[in-house]
Amino acid sequence: MAKKKVIITCAVTGSVHTPTMSPYLPVTPDQITAEAIAAAEAGASILHLHARNPENGRPSADPNVFMQFLPRIKQATDAVINISTGGSSLMTLDERLAAATRAEPEMCSLNMGSMNFGLYPALDRFTQWQHEWEPQLLEATRSSIFKNTFADIEDILIRLGEGCGTRFEFECYDVGHLYTLAHFRDRGLVAGPLFIQFVFGVLGGIGADPENLTHMKRIADKLFGDSYSFSVLAAGRHQMPMTTMAAAMGGNVRVGLEDSLMLGRGELAKSNADQVKRIRDVLEALSLDVATPNEARTMLGLKG
Ligand code: KMH
Ligand code: ZN
């Protein structure tokens, strides 16, 4: 049997971190384009993308901003484009879906439950903000819910899945989200091969403990058998340890500045590609091979 390859996803900018936190966080369409292309060249076969207001770096759901980088990334790489439908917890569902319904990408994220979506713990230490909106947004996030009701999930599955042939990175922030995914499978709204992202270390979700990864995998094995692949992302300093553990357990990995601004202890990542190269080195040390974009497409049943 051919050896299973590891899919590296790179989440290039996200909506949690803000420009004051790192000068390397890509913000403008030019920066997002350059970072995404470099991450793909370093070995990422899936690029998970959000947009930001080019003027000030604030998370944006504007499809016109997405369209300033999506075609350029598509033209320069053969990586799978994965557009966020999570956006940020301050956006409405329609806002969150606007770019994906316009671009009809091969893949989108789909968040499997409503939750508090807290700051990654290390972010509390910033005080000298570059932009007034940054502390305001972080404060607003503290009192908002990241809303992903059953109706919202169904809406996304129908509009993007059935409507556009998009397949999903199912974001599961706790064990209950796996059961929610199984519920939609039982109703015939999703079918394998499923790509499940286990998310660790978001305040409000499951903690970044090794025991939680083994538990998530055990339950996913029970619910989905061989009709799924898992990937792991972990917030902040947990990124590299948890993705390394995932790879050793037969899983896939997600890195990128959306999930952590660091490369190692006390060291900011100077680019997304630095993190991709770092996890690639880990995979090589574990004698694991990295999947190309086309291999990822085959493994995940994407439309190509
Ligand atoms: N920010 C990550 C923890 C999404 O974009 O839909 C999860 C995420 C969600 O990437
Ligand atoms: Zn995201």
CSV table of C-alpha atoms in Angstrom, one decimal, residues 80-289:
chain,number,residue,atom,x,y,z
A,80,VAL,CA,-6.1,24.5,-3.2
A,81,ILE,CA,-7.8,27.8,-2.3
A,82,ASN,CA,-9.8,27.5,0.9
A,83,ILE,CA,-11.8,30.6,1.8
A,84,SER,CA,-12.9,31.2,5.4
A,85,THR,CA,-16.7,31.1,6.1
A,86,GLY,CA,-15.9,31.9,9.7
A,87,GLY,CA,-14.7,35.4,9.0
A,88,SER,CA,-14.8,36.8,12.4
A,89,SER,CA,-17.3,36.6,15.3
A,90,LEU,CA,-18.3,40.2,14.6
A,91,MET,CA,-19.5,39.5,11.0
A,92,THR,CA,-23.0,38.4,10.0
A,93,LEU,CA,-23.4,35.0,8.2
A,94,ASP,CA,-24.2,36.8,4.9
A,95,GLU,CA,-21.1,38.9,5.2
A,96,ARG,CA,-19.0,35.7,6.0
A,97,LEU,CA,-20.4,34.0,2.9
A,98,ALA,CA,-20.1,36.8,0.4
A,99,ALA,CA,-16.6,36.1,-0.9
A,100,ALA,CA,-17.0,32.3,-1.1
A,101,THR,CA,-20.3,32.6,-3.0
A,102,ARG,CA,-18.6,34.9,-5.5
A,103,ALA,CA,-15.4,32.9,-5.9
A,104,GLU,CA,-16.9,29.3,-5.6
A,105,PRO,CA,-13.6,27.9,-4.3
A,106,GLU,CA,-12.7,24.2,-4.1
A,107,MET,CA,-12.7,24.4,-0.3
A,108,CYS,CA,-14.1,26.5,2.5
A,109,SER,CA,-13.9,26.3,6.2
A,110,LEU,CA,-17.1,25.3,8.0
A,111,ASN,CA,-17.2,25.9,11.8
A,112,MET,CA,-19.2,23.1,13.5
A,113,GLY,CA,-20.7,25.0,16.4
A,114,SER,CA,-21.4,28.3,18.2
A,115,MET,CA,-19.0,29.2,21.0
A,116,ASN,CA,-17.1,31.9,22.8
A,117,PHE,CA,-14.1,32.7,20.7
A,118,GLY,CA,-11.6,34.1,23.1
A,119,LEU,CA,-8.2,35.7,22.6
A,120,TYR,CA,-5.3,33.5,22.3
A,121,PRO,CA,-3.8,33.8,25.8
A,122,ALA,CA,-0.6,35.5,24.9
A,123,LEU,CA,-2.3,38.4,23.2
A,124,ASP,CA,-3.2,40.1,26.5
A,125,ARG,CA,0.2,41.7,26.8
A,126,PHE,CA,-0.2,44.3,24.1
A,127,THR,CA,-0.9,47.9,25.1
A,128,GLN,CA,0.6,50.3,22.6
A,129,TRP,CA,-1.8,49.8,19.7
A,130,GLN,CA,-1.1,51.1,16.2
A,131,HIS,CA,-4.8,51.5,15.4
A,132,GLU,CA,-7.7,52.5,17.5
A,133,TRP,CA,-9.8,49.7,16.1
A,134,GLU,CA,-7.5,47.0,17.5
A,135,PRO,CA,-8.4,47.2,21.2
A,136,GLN,CA,-12.0,48.0,20.3
A,137,LEU,CA,-12.3,44.9,18.2
A,138,LEU,CA,-10.7,42.7,20.9
A,139,GLU,CA,-13.0,44.1,23.5
A,140,ALA,CA,-16.1,43.6,21.2
A,141,THR,CA,-14.9,40.0,20.6
A,142,ARG,CA,-15.0,39.4,24.4
A,143,SER,CA,-18.7,39.9,24.5
A,144,SER,CA,-19.8,38.3,21.2
A,145,ILE,CA,-20.6,34.8,20.3
A,146,PHE,CA,-19.0,33.0,17.3
A,147,LYS,CA,-22.4,32.0,15.9
A,148,ASN,CA,-22.7,28.8,13.9
A,149,THR,CA,-26.2,27.4,14.5
A,150,PHE,CA,-27.5,24.2,13.0
A,151,ALA,CA,-29.4,26.4,10.5
A,152,ASP,CA,-26.2,28.3,9.7
A,153,ILE,CA,-24.2,25.1,9.0
A,154,GLU,CA,-27.1,23.8,6.9
A,155,ASP,CA,-27.2,27.0,5.0
A,156,ILE,CA,-23.5,26.9,4.2
A,157,LEU,CA,-23.7,23.2,3.2
A,158,ILE,CA,-26.5,23.9,0.8
A,159,ARG,CA,-25.3,27.2,-0.6
A,160,LEU,CA,-21.7,26.3,-1.1
A,161,GLY,CA,-21.6,22.5,-1.0
A,162,GLU,CA,-24.6,21.7,-3.1
A,163,GLY,CA,-24.6,25.0,-5.0
A,164,CYS,CA,-21.0,25.4,-5.9
A,165,GLY,CA,-19.4,21.9,-5.4
A,166,THR,CA,-17.2,23.4,-2.6
A,167,ARG,CA,-15.9,20.9,-0.1
A,168,PHE,CA,-15.0,21.7,3.5
A,169,GLU,CA,-12.4,21.9,6.1
A,170,PHE,CA,-14.7,21.1,9.1
A,171,GLU,CA,-13.5,23.1,12.0
A,172,CYS,CA,-14.1,21.1,15.2
A,173,TYR,CA,-13.2,23.0,18.4
A,174,ASP,CA,-14.5,20.4,20.8
A,175,VAL,CA,-15.7,16.8,20.9
A,176,GLY,CA,-19.3,17.8,20.5
A,177,HIS,CA,-18.6,19.3,17.1
A,178,LEU,CA,-17.6,15.8,15.9
A,179,TYR,CA,-21.1,14.6,16.8
A,180,THR,CA,-22.7,17.6,15.1
A,181,LEU,CA,-20.7,16.7,11.9
A,182,ALA,CA,-21.9,13.0,12.3
A,183,HIS,CA,-25.5,14.4,12.5
A,184,PHE,CA,-25.1,16.2,9.2
A,185,ARG,CA,-23.6,13.0,7.7
A,186,ASP,CA,-26.5,11.0,9.0
A,187,ARG,CA,-28.9,13.4,7.3
A,188,GLY,CA,-27.1,13.0,4.1
A,189,LEU,CA,-25.9,16.6,3.9
A,190,VAL,CA,-22.2,15.7,4.0
A,191,ALA,CA,-20.3,12.6,2.8
A,192,GLY,CA,-16.8,11.3,2.8
A,193,PRO,CA,-14.0,11.8,2.3
A,194,LEU,CA,-14.3,14.3,5.1
A,195,PHE,CA,-11.5,16.7,6.1
A,196,ILE,CA,-11.8,17.4,9.8
A,197,GLN,CA,-9.7,20.1,11.4
A,198,PHE,CA,-9.2,19.5,15.1
A,199,VAL,CA,-8.7,23.0,16.6
A,200,PHE,CA,-6.9,23.2,19.9
A,201,GLY,CA,-6.2,26.1,22.3
A,202,VAL,CA,-8.9,28.7,21.4
A,203,LEU,CA,-10.3,30.0,24.6
A,204,GLY,CA,-13.8,28.6,24.6
A,205,GLY,CA,-12.8,25.4,22.8
A,206,ILE,CA,-10.9,22.3,23.8
A,207,GLY,CA,-7.5,22.9,25.3
A,208,ALA,CA,-4.2,22.1,23.6
A,209,ASP,CA,-3.5,19.0,25.6
A,210,PRO,CA,-2.1,15.8,24.0
A,211,GLU,CA,-4.8,13.8,25.8
A,212,ASN,CA,-7.4,15.8,24.0
A,213,LEU,CA,-5.9,15.1,20.6
A,214,THR,CA,-6.0,11.3,21.2
A,215,HIS,CA,-9.6,11.6,22.5
A,216,MET,CA,-10.7,13.7,19.4
A,217,LYS,CA,-9.1,11.1,17.1
A,218,ARG,CA,-10.6,8.2,19.0
A,219,ILE,CA,-14.1,9.6,18.8
A,220,ALA,CA,-13.6,10.7,15.1
A,221,ASP,CA,-12.5,7.1,14.3
A,222,LYS,CA,-15.6,5.8,16.0
A,223,LEU,CA,-18.0,8.2,14.2
A,224,PHE,CA,-16.4,8.3,10.7
A,225,GLY,CA,-14.2,5.2,10.4
A,226,ASP,CA,-12.1,5.4,7.3
A,227,SER,CA,-14.2,8.1,5.6
A,228,TYR,CA,-12.3,11.0,7.1
A,229,SER,CA,-8.8,12.5,7.4
A,230,PHE,CA,-7.9,14.7,10.2
A,231,SER,CA,-5.7,17.8,10.5
A,232,VAL,CA,-4.6,19.7,13.5
A,233,LEU,CA,-4.2,23.4,14.2
A,234,ALA,CA,-3.3,24.8,17.6
A,235,ALA,CA,-3.3,28.4,18.8
A,236,GLY,CA,-0.1,30.3,19.6
A,237,ARG,CA,2.8,28.4,21.2
A,238,HIS,CA,0.9,25.1,20.9
A,239,GLN,CA,1.1,25.2,17.1
A,240,MET,CA,4.3,23.2,16.5
A,241,PRO,CA,3.9,20.7,19.4
A,242,MET,CA,0.3,19.8,18.5
A,243,THR,CA,0.9,19.6,14.7
A,244,THR,CA,3.9,17.5,15.3
A,245,MET,CA,1.9,15.1,17.4
A,246,ALA,CA,-0.8,15.0,14.7
A,247,ALA,CA,1.7,14.1,12.0
A,248,ALA,CA,3.1,11.3,14.2
A,249,MET,CA,-0.5,10.0,14.6
A,250,GLY,CA,-1.1,9.8,10.9
A,251,GLY,CA,-2.8,13.2,10.6
A,252,ASN,CA,-2.4,16.4,8.5
A,253,VAL,CA,-1.2,19.8,9.7
A,254,ARG,CA,-2.2,23.4,9.5
A,255,VAL,CA,0.3,26.2,10.2
A,256,GLY,CA,0.2,29.9,9.3
A,257,LEU,CA,0.1,33.4,11.0
A,258,GLU,CA,-3.6,33.1,11.5
A,259,ASP,CA,-2.9,30.5,14.2
A,260,SER,CA,0.4,31.6,15.6
A,261,LEU,CA,2.6,34.6,15.1
A,262,MET,CA,5.7,32.7,16.4
A,263,LEU,CA,8.3,30.5,14.8
A,264,GLY,CA,9.7,29.3,18.1
A,265,ARG,CA,10.0,30.5,21.7
A,266,GLY,CA,10.4,34.3,21.7
A,267,GLU,CA,10.8,34.4,18.0
A,268,LEU,CA,8.3,36.0,15.7
A,269,ALA,CA,7.8,34.1,12.4
A,270,LYS,CA,9.0,36.5,9.6
A,271,SER,CA,6.7,34.9,7.1
A,272,ASN,CA,4.1,32.2,6.7
A,273,ALA,CA,6.6,30.3,4.6
A,274,ASP,CA,9.0,30.1,7.6
A,275,GLN,CA,6.3,28.1,9.5
A,276,VAL,CA,5.6,25.9,6.5
A,277,LYS,CA,9.3,25.2,6.2
A,278,ARG,CA,9.6,24.4,9.9
A,279,ILE,CA,6.8,21.9,9.9
A,280,ARG,CA,8.2,20.4,6.7
A,281,ASP,CA,11.5,19.9,8.5
A,282,VAL,CA,9.6,18.1,11.3
A,283,LEU,CA,7.7,15.9,8.7
A,284,GLU,CA,11.0,15.0,7.1
A,285,ALA,CA,12.5,14.1,10.4
A,286,LEU,CA,9.5,11.8,11.0
A,287,SER,CA,10.1,10.2,7.5
A,288,LEU,CA,6.8,11.5,6.3
A,289,ASP,CA,6.1,12.8,2.7
